[in-house]
mmCIF file of C-alpha atoms in Angstrom:
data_model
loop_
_atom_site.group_PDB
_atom_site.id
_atom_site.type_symbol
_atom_site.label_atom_id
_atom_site.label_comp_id
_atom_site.label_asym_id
_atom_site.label_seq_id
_atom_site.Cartn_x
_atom_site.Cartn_y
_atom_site.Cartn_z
ATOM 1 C CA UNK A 27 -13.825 -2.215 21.726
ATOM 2 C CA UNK A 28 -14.617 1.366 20.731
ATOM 3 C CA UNK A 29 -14.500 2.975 17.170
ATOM 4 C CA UNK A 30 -10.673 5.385 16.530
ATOM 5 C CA UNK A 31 -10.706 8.530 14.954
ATOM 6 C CA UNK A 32 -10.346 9.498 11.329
ATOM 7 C CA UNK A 33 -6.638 9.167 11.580
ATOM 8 C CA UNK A 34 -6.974 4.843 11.276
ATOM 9 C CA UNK A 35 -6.525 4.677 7.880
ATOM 10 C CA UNK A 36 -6.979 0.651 8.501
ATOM 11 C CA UNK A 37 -10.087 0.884 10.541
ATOM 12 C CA UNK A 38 -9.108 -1.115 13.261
ATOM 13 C CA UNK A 39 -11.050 -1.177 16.210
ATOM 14 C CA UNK A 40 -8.577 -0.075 19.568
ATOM 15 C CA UNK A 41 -9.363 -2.028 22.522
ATOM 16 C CA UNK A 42 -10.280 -0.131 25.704
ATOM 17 C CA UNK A 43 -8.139 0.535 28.631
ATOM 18 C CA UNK A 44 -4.325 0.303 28.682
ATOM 19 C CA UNK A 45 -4.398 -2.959 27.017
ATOM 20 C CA UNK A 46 -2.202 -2.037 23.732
ATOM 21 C CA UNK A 47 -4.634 -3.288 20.215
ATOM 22 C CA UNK A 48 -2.731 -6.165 19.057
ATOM 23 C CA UNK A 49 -3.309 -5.867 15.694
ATOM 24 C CA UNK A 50 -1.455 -2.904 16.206
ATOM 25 C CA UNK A 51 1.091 -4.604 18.006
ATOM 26 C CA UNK A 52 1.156 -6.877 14.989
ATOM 27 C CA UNK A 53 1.830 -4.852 12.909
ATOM 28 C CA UNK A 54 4.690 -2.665 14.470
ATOM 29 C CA UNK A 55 6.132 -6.377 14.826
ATOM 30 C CA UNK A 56 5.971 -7.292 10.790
ATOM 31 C CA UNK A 57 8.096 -4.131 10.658
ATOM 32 C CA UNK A 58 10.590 -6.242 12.850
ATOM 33 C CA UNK A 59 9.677 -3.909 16.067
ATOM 34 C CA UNK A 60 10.867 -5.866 18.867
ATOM 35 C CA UNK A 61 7.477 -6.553 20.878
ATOM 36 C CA UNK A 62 7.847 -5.073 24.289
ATOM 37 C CA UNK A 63 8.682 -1.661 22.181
ATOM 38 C CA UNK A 64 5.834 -2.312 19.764
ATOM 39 C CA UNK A 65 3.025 -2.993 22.938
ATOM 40 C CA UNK A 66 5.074 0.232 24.857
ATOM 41 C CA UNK A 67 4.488 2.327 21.771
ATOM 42 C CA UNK A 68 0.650 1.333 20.907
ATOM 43 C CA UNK A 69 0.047 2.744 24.655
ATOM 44 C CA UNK A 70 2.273 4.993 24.582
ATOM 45 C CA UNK A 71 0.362 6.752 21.459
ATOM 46 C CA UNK A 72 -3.319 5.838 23.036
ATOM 47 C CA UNK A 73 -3.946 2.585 20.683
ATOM 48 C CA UNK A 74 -4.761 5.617 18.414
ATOM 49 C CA UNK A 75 -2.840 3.329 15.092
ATOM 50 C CA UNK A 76 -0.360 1.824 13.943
ATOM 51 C CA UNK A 77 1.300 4.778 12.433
ATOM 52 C CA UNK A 78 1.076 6.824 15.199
ATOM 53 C CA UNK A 79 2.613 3.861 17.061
ATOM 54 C CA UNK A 80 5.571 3.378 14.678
ATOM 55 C CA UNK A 81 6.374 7.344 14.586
ATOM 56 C CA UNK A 82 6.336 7.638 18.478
ATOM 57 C CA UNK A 83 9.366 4.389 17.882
ATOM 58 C CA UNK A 84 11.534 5.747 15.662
ATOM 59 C CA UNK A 85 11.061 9.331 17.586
ATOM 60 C CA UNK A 86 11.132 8.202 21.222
ATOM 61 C CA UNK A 87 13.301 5.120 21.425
ATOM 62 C CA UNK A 88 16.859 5.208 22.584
ATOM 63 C CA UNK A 89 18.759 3.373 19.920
ATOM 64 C CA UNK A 90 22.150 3.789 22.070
ATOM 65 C CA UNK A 91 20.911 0.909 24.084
ATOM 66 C CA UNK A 92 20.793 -1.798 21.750
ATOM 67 C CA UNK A 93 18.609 -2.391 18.266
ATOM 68 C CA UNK A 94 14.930 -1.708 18.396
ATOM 69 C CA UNK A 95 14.480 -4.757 16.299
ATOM 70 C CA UNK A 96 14.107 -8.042 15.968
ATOM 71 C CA UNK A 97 16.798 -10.391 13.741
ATOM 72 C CA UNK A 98 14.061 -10.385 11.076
ATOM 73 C CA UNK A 99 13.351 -6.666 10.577
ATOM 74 C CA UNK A 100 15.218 -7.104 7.353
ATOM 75 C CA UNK A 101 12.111 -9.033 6.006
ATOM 76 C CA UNK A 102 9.901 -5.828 6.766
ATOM 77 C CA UNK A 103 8.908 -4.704 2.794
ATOM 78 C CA UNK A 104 6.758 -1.488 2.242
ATOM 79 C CA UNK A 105 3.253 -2.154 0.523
ATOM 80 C CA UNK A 106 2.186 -0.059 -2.570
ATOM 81 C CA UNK A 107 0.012 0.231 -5.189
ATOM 82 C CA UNK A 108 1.379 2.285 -8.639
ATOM 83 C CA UNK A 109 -0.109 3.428 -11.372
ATOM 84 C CA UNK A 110 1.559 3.783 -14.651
ATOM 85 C CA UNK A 111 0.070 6.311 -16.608
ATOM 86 C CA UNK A 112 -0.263 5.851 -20.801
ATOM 87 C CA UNK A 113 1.030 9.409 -21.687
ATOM 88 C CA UNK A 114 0.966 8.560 -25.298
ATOM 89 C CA UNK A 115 -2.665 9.632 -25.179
ATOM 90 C CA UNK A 116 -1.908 13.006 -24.211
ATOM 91 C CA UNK A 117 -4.824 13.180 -21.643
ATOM 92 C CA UNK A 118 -5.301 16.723 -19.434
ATOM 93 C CA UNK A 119 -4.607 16.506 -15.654
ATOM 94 C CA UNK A 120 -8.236 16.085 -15.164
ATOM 95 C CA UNK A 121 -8.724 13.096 -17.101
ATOM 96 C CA UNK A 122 -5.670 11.711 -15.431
ATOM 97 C CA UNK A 123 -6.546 11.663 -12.414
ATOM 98 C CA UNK A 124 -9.884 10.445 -13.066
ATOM 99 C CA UNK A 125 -8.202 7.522 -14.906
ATOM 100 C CA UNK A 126 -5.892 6.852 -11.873
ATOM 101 C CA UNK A 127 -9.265 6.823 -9.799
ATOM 102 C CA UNK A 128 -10.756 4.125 -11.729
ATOM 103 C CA UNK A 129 -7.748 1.993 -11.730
ATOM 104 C CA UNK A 130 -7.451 2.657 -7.598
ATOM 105 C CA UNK A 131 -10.983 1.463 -7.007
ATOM 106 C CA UNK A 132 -10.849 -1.192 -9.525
ATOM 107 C CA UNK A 133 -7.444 -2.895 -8.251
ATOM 108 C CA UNK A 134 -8.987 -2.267 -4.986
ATOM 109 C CA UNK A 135 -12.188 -4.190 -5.472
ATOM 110 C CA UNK A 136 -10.006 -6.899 -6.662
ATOM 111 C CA UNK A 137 -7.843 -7.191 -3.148
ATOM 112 C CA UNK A 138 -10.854 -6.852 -1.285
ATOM 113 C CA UNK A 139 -12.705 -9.785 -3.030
ATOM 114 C CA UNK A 140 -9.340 -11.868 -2.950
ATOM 115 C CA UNK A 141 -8.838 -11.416 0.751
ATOM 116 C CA UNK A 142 -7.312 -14.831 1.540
ATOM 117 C CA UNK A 143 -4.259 -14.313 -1.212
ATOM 118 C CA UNK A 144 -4.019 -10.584 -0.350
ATOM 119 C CA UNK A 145 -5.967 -9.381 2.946
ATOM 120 C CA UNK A 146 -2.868 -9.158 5.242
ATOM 121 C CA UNK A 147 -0.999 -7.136 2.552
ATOM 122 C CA UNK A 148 -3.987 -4.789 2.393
ATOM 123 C CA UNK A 149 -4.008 -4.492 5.846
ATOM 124 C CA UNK A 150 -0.468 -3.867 5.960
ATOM 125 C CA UNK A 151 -0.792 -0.800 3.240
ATOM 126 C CA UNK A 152 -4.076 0.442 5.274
ATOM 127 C CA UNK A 153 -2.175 0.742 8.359
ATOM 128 C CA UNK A 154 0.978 2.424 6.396
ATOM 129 C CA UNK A 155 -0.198 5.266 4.915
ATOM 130 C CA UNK A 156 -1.653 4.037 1.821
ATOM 131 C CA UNK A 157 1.459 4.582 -0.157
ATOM 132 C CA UNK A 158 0.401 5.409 -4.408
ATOM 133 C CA UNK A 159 2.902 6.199 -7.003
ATOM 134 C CA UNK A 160 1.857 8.222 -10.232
ATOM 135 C CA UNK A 161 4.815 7.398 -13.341
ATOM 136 C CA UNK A 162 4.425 7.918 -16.798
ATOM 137 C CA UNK A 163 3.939 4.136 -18.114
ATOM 138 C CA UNK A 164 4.565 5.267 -22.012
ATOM 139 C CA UNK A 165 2.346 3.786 -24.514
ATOM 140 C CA UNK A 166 -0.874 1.134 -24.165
ATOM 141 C CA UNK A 167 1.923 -1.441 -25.353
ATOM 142 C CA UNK A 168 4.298 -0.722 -22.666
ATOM 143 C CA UNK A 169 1.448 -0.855 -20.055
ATOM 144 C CA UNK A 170 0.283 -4.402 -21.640
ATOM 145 C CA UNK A 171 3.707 -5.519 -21.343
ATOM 146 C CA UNK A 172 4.290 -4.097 -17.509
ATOM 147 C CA UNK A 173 0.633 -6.000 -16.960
ATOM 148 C CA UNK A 174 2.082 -9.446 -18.127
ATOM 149 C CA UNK A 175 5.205 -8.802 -15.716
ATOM 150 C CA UNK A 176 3.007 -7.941 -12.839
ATOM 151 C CA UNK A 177 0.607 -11.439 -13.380
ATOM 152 C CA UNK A 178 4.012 -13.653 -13.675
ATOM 153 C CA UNK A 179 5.481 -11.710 -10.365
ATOM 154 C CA UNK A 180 1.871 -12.737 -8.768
ATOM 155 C CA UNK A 181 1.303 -8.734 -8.248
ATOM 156 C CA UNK A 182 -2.290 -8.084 -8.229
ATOM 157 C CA UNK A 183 -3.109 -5.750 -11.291
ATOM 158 C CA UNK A 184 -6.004 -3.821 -13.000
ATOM 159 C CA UNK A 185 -6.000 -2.128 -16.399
ATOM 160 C CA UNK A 186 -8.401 0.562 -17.101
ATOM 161 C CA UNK A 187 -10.360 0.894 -20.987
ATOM 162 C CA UNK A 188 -11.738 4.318 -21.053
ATOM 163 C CA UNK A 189 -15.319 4.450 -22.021
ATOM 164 C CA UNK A 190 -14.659 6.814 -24.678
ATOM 165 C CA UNK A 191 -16.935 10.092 -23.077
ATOM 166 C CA UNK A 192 -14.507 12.759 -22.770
ATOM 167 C CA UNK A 193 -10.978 13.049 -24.308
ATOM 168 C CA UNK A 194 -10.165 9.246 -25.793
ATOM 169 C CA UNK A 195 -11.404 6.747 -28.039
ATOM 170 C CA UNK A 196 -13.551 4.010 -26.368
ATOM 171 C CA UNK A 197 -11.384 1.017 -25.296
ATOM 172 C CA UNK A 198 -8.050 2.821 -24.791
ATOM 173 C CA UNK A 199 -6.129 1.565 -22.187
ATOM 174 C CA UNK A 200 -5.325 4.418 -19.996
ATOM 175 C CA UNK A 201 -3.606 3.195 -16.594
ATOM 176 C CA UNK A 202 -2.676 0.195 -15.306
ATOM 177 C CA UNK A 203 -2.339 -0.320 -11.396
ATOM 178 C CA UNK A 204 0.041 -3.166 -9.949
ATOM 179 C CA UNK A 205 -0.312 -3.608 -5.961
ATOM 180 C CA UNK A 206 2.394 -5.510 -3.463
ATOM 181 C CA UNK A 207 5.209 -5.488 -1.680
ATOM 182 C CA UNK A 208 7.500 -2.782 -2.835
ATOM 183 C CA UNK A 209 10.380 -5.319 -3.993
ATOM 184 C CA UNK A 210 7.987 -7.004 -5.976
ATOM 185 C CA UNK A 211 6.387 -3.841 -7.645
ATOM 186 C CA UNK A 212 9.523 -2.242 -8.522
ATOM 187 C CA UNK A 213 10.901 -5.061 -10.129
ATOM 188 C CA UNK A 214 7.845 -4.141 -13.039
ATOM 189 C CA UNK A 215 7.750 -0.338 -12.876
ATOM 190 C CA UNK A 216 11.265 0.496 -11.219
ATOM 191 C CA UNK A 217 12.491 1.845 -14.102
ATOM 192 C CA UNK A 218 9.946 4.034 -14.572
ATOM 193 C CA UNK A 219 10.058 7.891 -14.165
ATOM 194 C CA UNK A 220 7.301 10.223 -12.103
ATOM 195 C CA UNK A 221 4.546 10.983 -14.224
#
């Protein structure tokens, strides 16, 4: 095995030769990638990643000769992680994003010491781009209430009390990040706008 480039945002290791990595394989296939396309693409690209492997797919293969996928590509859901913002508190763009920092790592360091509920979705959001969504989550009661949909959806979440440094009074609640599959997520913050 030998180490990839920067470009693995999941930092898998590639195997050597023309053997395609099967955990990239794997993972074209939970998109419902047929298999023989998913190993053809994962050499095709180098074993460089995943992504690489799904772009050369939906850029190289001829979709005239019959579907690319399996029956259960339907069952393929996008992985994200959101953060809803409490804009009641009027915090400058700084702040913000040092807020939605916190609640990254924090929500973060949850999924990574839960790896048996949540490892494979991590993975799966690694080796997909990392997908995170800013929106403006309203008020510390909104974001409570968004937190309590999250736990009874079984969405990993993280809420972040400021420790009252800078801008805001110690304690306030300034983001709240919700991770999982995108059905799931948006079912909590769907109806929320871009912050």
């Amino acid at each position: 095995m030998a180490a990839l480039p920067d470009d693995n945002p999941g930092g898998i290791l590639a195997e050597e030769g023309n053997a395609p990595c099967e955990a990239f394989v794997e993972m074209l296939m939970m998109m419902g990638i047929d298999r023989k396309l998913a190993e053809k693409a994962v050499q095709t690209t180098g074993n460089i990643s995943a992504e690489a492997a799904v772009s050369w797919v939906f850029e190289n293969a001829d979709m005239s000769k019959g579907s690319i996928l399996t029956e259960n590509a339907q069952e393929f859901d996008n992985v994200k992680m959101v953060f809803a913002v409490n804009s009641a508190l009027k915090m400058g763009v700084g702040k913000v994003a040092a807020q939605v920092g916190h609640a990254c790592l924090g929500l973060h360091r949850i999924l990574v010491r839960e790896q048996e509920q949540y490892g494979d979705l991590l993975v799966q959001w690694e080796a997909f781009g990392e997908g995170k969504i800013v929106l403006n989550g309203g008020s510390k009661e909104r974001l409570e209430e968004l937190q309590a949909q999250a736990v009874s959806l079984g969405l990993p979440s993280y809420l972040v009390q400021d420790a009252g440094h800078t801008q805001i009074p110690a304690g306030s609640c300034t983001v709240l990040a919700i991770f999982g599959l995108a059905s799931k997520v948006d079912q909590v913050t769907g109806q929320l706008k871009l912050l």
